[in-house]
Coordinates of C-alpha atoms in Angstrom, one line a residue:
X1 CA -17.6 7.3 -123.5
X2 CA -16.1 7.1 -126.6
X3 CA -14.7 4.6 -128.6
X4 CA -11.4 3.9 -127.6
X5 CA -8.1 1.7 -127.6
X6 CA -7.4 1.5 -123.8
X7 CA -4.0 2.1 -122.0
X8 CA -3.8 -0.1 -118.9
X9 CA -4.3 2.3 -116.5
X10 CA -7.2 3.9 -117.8
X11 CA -9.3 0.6 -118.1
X12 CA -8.2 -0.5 -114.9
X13 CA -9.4 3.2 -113.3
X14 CA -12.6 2.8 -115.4
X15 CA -13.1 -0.5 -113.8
X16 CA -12.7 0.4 -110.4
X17 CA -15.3 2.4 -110.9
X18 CA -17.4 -0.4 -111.6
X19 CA -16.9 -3.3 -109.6
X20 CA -17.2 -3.6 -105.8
X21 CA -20.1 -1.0 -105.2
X22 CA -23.2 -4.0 -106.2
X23 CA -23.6 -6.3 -103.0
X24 CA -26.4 -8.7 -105.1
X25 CA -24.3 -9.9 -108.1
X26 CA -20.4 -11.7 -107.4
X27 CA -17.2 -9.6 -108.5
X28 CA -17.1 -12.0 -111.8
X29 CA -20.5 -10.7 -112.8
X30 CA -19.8 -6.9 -112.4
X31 CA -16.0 -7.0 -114.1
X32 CA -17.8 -9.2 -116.7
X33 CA -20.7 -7.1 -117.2
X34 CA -18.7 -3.5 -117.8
X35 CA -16.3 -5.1 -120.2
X36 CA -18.9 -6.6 -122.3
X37 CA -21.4 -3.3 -122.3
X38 CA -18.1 -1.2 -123.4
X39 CA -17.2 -3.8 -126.0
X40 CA -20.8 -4.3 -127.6
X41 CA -21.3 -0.3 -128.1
X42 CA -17.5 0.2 -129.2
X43 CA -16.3 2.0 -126.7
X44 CA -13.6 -0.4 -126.6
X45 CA -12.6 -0.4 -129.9
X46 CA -12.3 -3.5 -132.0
X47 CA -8.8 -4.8 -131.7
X48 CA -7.9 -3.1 -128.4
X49 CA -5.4 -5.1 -126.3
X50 CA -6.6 -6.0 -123.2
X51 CA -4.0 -5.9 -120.0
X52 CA -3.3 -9.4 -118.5
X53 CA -5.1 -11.1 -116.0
X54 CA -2.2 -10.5 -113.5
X55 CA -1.9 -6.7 -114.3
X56 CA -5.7 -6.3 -114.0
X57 CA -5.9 -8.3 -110.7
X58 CA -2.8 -6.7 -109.1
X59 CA -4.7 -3.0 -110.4
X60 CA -8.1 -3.7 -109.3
X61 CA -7.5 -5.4 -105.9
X62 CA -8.8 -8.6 -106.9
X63 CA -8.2 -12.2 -107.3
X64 CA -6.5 -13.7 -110.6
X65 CA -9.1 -16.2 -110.5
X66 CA -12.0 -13.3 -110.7
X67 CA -10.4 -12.1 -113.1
X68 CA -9.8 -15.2 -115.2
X69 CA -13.6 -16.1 -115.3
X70 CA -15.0 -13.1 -116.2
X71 CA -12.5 -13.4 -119.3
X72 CA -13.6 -16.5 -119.8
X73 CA -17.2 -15.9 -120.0
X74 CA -16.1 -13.1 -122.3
X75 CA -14.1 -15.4 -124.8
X76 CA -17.0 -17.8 -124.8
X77 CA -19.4 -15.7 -126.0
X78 CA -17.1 -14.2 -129.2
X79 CA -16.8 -11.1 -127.6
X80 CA -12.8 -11.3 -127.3
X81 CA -9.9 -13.3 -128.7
X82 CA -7.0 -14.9 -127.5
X83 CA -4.0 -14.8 -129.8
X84 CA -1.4 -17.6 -128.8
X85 CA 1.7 -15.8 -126.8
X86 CA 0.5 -12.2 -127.5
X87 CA -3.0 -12.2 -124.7
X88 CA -6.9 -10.9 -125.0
X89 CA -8.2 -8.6 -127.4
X90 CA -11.7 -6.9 -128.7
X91 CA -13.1 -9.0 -131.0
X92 CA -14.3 -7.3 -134.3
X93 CA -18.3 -7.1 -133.8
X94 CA -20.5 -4.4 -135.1
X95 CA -21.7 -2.1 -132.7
X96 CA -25.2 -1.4 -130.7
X97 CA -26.1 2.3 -130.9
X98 CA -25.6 3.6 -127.2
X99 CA -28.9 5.2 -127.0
X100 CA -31.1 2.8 -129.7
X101 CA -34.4 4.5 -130.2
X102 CA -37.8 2.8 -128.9
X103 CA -39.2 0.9 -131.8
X104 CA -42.5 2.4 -130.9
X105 CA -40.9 6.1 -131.9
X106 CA -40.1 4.4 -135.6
X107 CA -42.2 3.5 -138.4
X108 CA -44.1 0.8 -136.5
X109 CA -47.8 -1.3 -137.6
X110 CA -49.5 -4.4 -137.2
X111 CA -50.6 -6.8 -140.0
X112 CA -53.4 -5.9 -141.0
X113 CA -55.1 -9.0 -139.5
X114 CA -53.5 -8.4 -136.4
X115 CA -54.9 -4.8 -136.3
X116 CA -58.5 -6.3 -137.2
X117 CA -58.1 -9.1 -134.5
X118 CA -57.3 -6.1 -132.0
X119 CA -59.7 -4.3 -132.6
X120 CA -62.1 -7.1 -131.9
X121 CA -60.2 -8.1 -128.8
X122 CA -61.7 -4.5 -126.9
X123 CA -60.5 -4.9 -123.2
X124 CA -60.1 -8.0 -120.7
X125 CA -61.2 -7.3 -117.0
X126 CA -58.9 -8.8 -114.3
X127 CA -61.8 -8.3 -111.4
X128 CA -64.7 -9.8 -112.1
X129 CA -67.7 -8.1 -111.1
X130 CA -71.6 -8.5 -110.6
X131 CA -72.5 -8.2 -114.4
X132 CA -69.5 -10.2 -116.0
X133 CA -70.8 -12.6 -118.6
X134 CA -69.2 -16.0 -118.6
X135 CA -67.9 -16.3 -115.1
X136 CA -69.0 -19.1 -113.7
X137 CA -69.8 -19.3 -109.4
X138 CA -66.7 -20.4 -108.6
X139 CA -67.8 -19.6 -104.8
X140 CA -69.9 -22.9 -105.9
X141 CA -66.7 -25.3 -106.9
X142 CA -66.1 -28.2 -104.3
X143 CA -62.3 -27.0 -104.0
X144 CA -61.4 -29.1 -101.0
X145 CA -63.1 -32.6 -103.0
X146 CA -61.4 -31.4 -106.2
X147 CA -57.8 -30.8 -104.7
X148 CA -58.0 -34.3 -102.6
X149 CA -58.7 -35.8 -105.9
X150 CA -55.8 -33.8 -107.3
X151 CA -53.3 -34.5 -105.3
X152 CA -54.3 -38.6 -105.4
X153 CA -53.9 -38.6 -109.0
X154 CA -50.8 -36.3 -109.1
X155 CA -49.1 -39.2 -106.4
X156 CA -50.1 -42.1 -108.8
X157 CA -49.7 -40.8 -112.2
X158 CA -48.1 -43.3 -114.8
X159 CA -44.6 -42.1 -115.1
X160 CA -45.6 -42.5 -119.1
X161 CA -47.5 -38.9 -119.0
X162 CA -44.4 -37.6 -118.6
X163 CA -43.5 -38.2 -122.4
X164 CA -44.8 -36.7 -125.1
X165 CA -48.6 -38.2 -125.9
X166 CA -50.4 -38.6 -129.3
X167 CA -53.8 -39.9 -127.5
X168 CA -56.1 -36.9 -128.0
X169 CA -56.3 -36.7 -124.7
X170 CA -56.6 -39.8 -121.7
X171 CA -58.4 -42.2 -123.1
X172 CA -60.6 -42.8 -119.7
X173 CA -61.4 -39.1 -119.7
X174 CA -62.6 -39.5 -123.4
X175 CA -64.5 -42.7 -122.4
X176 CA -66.4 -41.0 -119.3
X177 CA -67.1 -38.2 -121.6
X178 CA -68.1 -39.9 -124.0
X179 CA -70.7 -41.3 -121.7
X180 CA -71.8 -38.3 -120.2
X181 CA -72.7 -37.0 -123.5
X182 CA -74.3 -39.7 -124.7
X183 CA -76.5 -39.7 -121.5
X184 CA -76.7 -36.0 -121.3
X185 CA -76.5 -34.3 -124.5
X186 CA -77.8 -37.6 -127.0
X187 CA -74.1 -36.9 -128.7
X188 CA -73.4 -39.5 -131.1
X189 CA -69.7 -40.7 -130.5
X190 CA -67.2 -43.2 -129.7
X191 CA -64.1 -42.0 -127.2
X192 CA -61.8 -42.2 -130.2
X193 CA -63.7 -39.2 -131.9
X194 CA -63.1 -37.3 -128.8
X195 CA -60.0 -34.9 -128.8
X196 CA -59.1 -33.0 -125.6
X197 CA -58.3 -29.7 -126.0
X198 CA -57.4 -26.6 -124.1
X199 CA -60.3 -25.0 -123.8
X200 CA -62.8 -24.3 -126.9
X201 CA -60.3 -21.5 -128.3
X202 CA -57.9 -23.7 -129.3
X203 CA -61.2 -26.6 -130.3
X204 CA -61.7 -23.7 -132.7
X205 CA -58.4 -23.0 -133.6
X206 CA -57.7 -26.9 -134.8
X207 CA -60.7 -26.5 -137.0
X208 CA -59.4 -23.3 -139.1
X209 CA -56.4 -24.9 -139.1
X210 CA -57.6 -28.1 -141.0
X211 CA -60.4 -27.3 -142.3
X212 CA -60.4 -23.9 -143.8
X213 CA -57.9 -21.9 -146.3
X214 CA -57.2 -18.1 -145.8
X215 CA -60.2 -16.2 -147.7
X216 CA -62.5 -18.7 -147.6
X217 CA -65.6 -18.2 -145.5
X218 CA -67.5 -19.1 -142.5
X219 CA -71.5 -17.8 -141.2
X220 CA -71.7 -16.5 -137.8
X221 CA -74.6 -15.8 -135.8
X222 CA -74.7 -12.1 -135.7
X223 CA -74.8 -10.6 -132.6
X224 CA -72.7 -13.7 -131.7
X225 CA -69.4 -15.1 -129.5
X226 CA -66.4 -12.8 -129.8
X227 CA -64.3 -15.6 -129.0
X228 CA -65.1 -17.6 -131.7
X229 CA -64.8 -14.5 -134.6
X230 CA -61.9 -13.5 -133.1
X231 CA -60.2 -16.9 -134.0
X232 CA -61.7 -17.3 -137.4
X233 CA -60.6 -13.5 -138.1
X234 CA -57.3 -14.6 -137.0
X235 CA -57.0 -17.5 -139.6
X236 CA -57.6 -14.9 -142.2
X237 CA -61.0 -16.3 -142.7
X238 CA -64.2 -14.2 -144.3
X239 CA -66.8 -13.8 -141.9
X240 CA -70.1 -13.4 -143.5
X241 CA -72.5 -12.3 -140.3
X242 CA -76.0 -14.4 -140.4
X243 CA -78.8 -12.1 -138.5
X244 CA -80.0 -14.5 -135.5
X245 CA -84.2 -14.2 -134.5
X246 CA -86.6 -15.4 -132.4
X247 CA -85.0 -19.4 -133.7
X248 CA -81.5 -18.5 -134.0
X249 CA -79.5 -18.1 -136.6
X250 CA -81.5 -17.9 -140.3
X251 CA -79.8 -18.7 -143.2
X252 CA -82.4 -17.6 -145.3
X253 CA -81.4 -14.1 -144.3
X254 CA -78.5 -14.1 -146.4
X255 CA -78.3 -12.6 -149.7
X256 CA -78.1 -14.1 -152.9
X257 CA -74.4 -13.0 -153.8
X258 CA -73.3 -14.4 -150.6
X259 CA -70.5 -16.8 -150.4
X260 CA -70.8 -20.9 -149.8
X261 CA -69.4 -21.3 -146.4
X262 CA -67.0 -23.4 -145.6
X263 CA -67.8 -23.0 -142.0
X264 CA -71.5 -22.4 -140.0
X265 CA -70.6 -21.7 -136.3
X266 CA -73.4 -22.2 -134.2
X267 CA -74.4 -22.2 -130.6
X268 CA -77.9 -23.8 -131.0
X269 CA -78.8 -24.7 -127.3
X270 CA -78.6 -21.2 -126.0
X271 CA -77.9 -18.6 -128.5
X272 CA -75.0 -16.1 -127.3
X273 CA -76.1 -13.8 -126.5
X274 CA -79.4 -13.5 -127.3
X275 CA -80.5 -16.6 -125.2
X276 CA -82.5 -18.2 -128.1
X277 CA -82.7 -21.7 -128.2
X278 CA -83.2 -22.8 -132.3
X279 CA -86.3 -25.4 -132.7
X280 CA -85.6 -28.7 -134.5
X281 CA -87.3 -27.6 -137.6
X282 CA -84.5 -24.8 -137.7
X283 CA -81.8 -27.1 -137.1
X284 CA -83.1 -29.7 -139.9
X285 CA -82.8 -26.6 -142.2
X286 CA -79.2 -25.6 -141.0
X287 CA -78.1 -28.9 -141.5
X288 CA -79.9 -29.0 -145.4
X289 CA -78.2 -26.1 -145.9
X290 CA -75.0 -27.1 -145.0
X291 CA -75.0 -30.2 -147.2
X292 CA -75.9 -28.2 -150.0
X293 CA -72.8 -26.1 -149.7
X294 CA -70.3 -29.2 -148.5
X295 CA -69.7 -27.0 -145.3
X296 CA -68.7 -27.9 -141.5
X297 CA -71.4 -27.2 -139.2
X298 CA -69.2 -26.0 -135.6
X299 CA -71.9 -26.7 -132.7
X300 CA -70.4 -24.6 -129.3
X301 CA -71.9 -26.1 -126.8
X302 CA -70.8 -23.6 -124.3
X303 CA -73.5 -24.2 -121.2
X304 CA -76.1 -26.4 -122.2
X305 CA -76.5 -27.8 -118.7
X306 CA -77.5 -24.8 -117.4
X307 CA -81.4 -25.4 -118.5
X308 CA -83.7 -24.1 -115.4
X309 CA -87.2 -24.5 -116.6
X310 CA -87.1 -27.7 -119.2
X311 CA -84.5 -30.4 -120.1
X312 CA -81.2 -29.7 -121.3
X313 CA -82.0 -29.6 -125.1
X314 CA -80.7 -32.5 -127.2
X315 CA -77.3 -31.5 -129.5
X316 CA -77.0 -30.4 -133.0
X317 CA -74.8 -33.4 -133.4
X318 CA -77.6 -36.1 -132.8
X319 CA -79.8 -35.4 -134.9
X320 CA -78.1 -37.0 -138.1
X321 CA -75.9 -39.7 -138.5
X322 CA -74.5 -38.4 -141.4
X323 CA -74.5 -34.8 -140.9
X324 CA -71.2 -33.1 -141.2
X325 CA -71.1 -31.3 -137.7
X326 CA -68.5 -31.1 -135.2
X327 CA -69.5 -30.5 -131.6
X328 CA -67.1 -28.4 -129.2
X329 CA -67.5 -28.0 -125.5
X330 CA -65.5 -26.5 -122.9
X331 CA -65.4 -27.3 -119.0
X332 CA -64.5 -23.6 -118.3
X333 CA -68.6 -23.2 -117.6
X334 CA -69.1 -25.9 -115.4
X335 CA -66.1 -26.3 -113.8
X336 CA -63.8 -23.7 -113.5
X337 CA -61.8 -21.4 -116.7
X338 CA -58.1 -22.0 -115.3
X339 CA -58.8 -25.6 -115.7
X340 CA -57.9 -24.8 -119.5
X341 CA -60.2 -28.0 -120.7
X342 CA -62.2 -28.5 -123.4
X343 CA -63.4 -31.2 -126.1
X344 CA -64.1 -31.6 -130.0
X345 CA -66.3 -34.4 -130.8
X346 CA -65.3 -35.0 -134.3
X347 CA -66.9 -37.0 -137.7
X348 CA -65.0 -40.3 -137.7
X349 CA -63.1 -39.5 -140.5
X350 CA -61.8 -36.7 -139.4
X351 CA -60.7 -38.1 -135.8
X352 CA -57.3 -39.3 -136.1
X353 CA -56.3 -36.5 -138.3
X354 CA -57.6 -33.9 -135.7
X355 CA -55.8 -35.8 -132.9
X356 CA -52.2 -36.3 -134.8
X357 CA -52.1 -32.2 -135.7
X358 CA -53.5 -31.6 -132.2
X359 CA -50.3 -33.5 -130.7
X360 CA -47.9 -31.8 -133.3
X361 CA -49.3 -27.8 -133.2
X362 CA -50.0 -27.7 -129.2
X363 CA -48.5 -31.0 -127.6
X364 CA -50.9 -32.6 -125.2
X365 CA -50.4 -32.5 -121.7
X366 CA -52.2 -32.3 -118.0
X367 CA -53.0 -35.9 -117.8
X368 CA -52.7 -36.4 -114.1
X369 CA -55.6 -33.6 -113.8
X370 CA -57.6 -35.2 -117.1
X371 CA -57.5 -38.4 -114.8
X372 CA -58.7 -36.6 -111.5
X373 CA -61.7 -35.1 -114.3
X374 CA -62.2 -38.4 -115.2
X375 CA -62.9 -40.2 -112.3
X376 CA -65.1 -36.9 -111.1
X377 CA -67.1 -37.4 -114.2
X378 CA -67.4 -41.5 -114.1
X379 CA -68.5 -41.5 -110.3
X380 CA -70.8 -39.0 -110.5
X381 CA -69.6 -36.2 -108.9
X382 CA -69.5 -34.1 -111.8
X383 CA -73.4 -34.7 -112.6
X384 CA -73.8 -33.5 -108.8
X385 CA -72.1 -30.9 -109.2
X386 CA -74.1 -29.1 -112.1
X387 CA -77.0 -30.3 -110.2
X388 CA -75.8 -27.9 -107.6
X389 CA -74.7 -25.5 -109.9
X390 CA -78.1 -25.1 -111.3
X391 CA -80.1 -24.5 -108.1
X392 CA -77.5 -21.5 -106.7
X393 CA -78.1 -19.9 -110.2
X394 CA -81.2 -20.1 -110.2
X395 CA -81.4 -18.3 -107.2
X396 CA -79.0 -16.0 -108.4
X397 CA -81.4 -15.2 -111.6
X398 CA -84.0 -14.9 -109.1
X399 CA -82.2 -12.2 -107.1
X400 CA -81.0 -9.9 -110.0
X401 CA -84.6 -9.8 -111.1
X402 CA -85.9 -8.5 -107.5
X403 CA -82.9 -6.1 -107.7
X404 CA -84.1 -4.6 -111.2
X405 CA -87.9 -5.1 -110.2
X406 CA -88.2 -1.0 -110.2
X407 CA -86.9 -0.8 -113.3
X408 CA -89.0 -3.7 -115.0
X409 CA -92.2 -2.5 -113.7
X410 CA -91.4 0.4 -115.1
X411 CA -90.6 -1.2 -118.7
X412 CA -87.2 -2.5 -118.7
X413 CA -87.5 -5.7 -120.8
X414 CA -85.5 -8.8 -119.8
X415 CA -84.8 -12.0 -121.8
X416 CA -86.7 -15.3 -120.8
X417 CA -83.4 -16.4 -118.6
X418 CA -84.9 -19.9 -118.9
X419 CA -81.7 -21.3 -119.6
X420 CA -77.8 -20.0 -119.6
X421 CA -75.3 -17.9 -117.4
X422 CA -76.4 -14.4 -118.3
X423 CA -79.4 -11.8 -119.0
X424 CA -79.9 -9.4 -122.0
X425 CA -81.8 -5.9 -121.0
X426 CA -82.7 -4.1 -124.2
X427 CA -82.6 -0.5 -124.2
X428 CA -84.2 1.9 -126.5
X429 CA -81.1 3.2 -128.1
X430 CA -77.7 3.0 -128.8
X431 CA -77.1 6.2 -127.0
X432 CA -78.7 5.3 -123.9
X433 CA -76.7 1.7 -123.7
X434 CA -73.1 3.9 -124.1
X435 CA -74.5 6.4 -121.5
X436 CA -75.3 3.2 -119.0
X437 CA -71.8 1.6 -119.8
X438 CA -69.8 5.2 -119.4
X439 CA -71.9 6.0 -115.8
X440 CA -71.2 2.1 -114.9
X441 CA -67.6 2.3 -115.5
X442 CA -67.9 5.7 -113.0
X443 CA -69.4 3.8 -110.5
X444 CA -67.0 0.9 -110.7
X445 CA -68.8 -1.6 -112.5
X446 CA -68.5 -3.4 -115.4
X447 CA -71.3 -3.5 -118.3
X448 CA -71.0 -5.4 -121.4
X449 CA -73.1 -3.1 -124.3
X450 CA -75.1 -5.9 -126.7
X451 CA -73.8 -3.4 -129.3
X452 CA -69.8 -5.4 -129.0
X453 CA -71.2 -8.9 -130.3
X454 CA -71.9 -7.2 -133.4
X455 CA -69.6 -7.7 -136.7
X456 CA -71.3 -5.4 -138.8
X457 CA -73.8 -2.1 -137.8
X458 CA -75.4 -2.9 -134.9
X459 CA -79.4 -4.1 -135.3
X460 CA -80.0 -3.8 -131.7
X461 CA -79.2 -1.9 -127.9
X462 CA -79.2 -3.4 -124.7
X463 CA -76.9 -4.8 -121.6
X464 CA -75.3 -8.5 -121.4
X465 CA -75.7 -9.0 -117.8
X466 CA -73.8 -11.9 -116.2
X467 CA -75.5 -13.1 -112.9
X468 CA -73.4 -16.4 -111.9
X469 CA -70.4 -15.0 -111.3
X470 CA -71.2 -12.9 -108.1
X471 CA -72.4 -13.4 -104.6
X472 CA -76.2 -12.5 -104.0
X473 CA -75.3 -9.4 -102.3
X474 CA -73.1 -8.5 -105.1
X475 CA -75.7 -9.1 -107.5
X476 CA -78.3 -7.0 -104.8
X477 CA -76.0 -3.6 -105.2
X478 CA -74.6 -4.0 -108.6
X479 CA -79.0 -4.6 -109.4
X480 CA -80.1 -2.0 -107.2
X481 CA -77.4 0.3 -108.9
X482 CA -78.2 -0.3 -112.6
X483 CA -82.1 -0.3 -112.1
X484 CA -81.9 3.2 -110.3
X485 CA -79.3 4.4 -113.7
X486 CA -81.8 3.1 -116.0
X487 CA -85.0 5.3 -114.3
X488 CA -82.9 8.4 -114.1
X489 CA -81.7 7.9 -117.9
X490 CA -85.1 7.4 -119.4
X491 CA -87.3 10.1 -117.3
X492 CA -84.8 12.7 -119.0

């Protein structure tokens, strides 16, 4: 259509066209609709008189008053004017182009450290499957318990939460934490160095955020958590990869030339993904070498319950009164990852600033379920429950391994699995780990190649097999499956 000044009786044609034929939307909606599409691309030119509201009623067939609120609606968005005595017209308003072209057919690019944090991001899986590392048993959650508990809290929740809060989180779901990591973890912390977080992402986000400029650096364990450098690559940070052996990650493996951190990201208890748990004269060194270059020392803490053969292994954080480490955990492991909880336990002087930014940057929230997690955590529940936790996935470890038995007597290594949610298989070669991934994803199942924790060239091939995740006969098929792949592959 082109841009026109309209006489009455072509308009009111045009709109009979229009209006009337759409039984979902009212008669105010369509009349207001076609006049303000013709109006925003120009078709009605810009100054057009518009007929009156008696002419267009009496021509359309409709009521004064439909017409008198679709004008209305017009008028009060700017799109036409009333002049005093003299009716409606088109406002003067620059056009839209009637066929605008897709901004992904024009010049169009990321930042640059949006393309790098893309690249890093790879793909997300909606279905969990056999081998998916991170999952937790979910089958294994006491949903009925947890949704009593729920509701309870949801009924009797301090009208207060409503508001905004500035607490770091409900202070008696900091004090029963608190506890339990005292008890369970020999953290060293009082409930006000305690901030409550959604989930370790954003426990890592707060830290860039306050601790870190753009540029400057931070050691990661290399392979290590893609979660965790995909943050600090986010906050424009430079990630200096630290090669992680038999004791986790060495710093004495970096070269000369290479940059103080400002951060050392860790996860000491159970390397990820290796499985590696770093010995105390490791940590002793870590923690020299951080007070030598005046950096933060991040300890995730991502499933240290989940210890099958020995104790849980005492935190990073305990060991030194005065050492600069902050300790981050997450409930998404133990619990279940919509719950969107996590924790940092923070230096005391760093507490209160952590918690003020925290309320400003994300806003807390969720309090009626902190309290539910708060009583499940003080009465014991939550100890049971990891308790249980820890016997099905043992059992679960047990069952992958008699799946994959043909495949280990015939030389497939496995990690120790003595602790954690997952297994590494190492493979000979980078080749043969793509060629297991591309005949998995044939066969409808999802691999993660050890090759994708990597920052820098890959040192080592193999499989990250998650195990917790999936029913026993899940684990029996997917097993069965990947064990027969494996024989076929390396007879060739």
């Amino acid at each position: 259509m082109k841009q026109r000044t309209p006489s009455s009786e072509w308009l009111i044609d045009a709109l009979a066209l229009q209006i009337g034929t759409q039984e979902t939307t009212t008669l105010v909606h369509q009349l207001y609709s076609a006049l303000r599409r013709w109006i925003q691309h120009g078709e009605l030119a810009a100054g057009s008189h518009l007929p009156s509201s008696r002419h267009l009623a009496r021509g359309l067939g409709i009521s004064r008053n439909t017409v008198l609120a679709a004008m209305d609606r017009l008028l009060a968005e700017g799109l036409v004017v009333s002049r005093r005595g003299a009716g409606m017209y088109v406002a003067n308003l620059p056009t839209l182009p009637t066929h605008p072209k897709p901004l992904l057919e024009t010049a169009f690019s990321y930042s640059t450290r949006g393309q790098a944090l893309i690249d890093r991001c790879g793909t997300l899986s909606q279905h969990y499957q056999a081998f998916a590392p991170g999952v937790p048993g979910l089958d294994l959650f006491p949903h009925a318990q947890w949704q009593r508990l729920l509701r309870r809290h949801y009924r009797q929740a301090d009208t207060a939460w409503l508001s905004y809060q500035t607490h770091g989180g409900l202070p008696a779901l900091k004090e029963a934490l608190g506890d339990y990591l005292t008890l369970s973890r020999a953290v060293r912390c009082r409930p006000e160095q305690i901030v409550i977080t959604q989930g370790a992402q954003q426990a890592f986000e707060l830290v860039a955020q306050l601790l870190t400029d753009s540029g400057d650096t931070v050691w990661m364990e290399e392979p290590g958590y893609g979660g965790a450098q995909t943050c600090f690559l986010a906050a424009g940070l430079n990630i200096v990869p630290v090669p992680v052996d038999e004791d986790g990650l060495n710093p004495l493996c970096c070269p000369a030339n290479t940059p103080s951190p400002r951060l050392i990201y860790v996860t000491p208890s159970h390397q990820y993904p290796s499985g590696v748990t770093m010995p105390v004269p490791r940590r002793l060194a870590l923690l020299e070498h951080a007070a030598r270059h005046g950096a933060w020392v991040v300890e995730d803490d991502y499933d240290s319950e989940f210890r099958y053969n020995t104790p849980p292994t005492p935190s990073l954080q305990g060991l030194s009164e005065q050492a600069s480490v902050i300790y981050i955990g997450t409930f998404s492991k133990v619990l279940y990852p919509g719950l969107r909880l996590g924790y940092i336990v923070l230096p005391e002087a760093l507490a209160d600033t952590f918690r003020l930014a925290h309320a400003r940057l994300h806003r807390e929230g969720n309090y009626p379920i902190q309290s539910a997690l708060a009583e499940f955590i003080a009465k014991g529940d939550f100890s049971r429950h990891i308790a249980r936790m820890r016997m099905g996935y043992r059992q679960r470890q047990a069952c992958l391994r008699r799946a994959l038995a043909p495949a280990i007597d015939a030389g497939l290594k496995l990690s120790s699995g003595h602790a954690g949610m997952h297994l590494v298989a190492e493979l000979d070669t980078l080749n043969q780990e793509a060629r297991l991934v591309e005949l998995a994803q044939q066969a409808h199942i999802t691999l993660s190649p050890l090759s994708r924790y990597y920052l820098g060239q890959p040192q080592r091939a193999g499989l990250v097999l998650g195990y917790v995740g999936a029913t026993e006969d899940e684990l029996l098929r997917a097993g069965r499956w990947l064990s027969h792949a494996w024989l076929n592959l390396t007879s060739l």
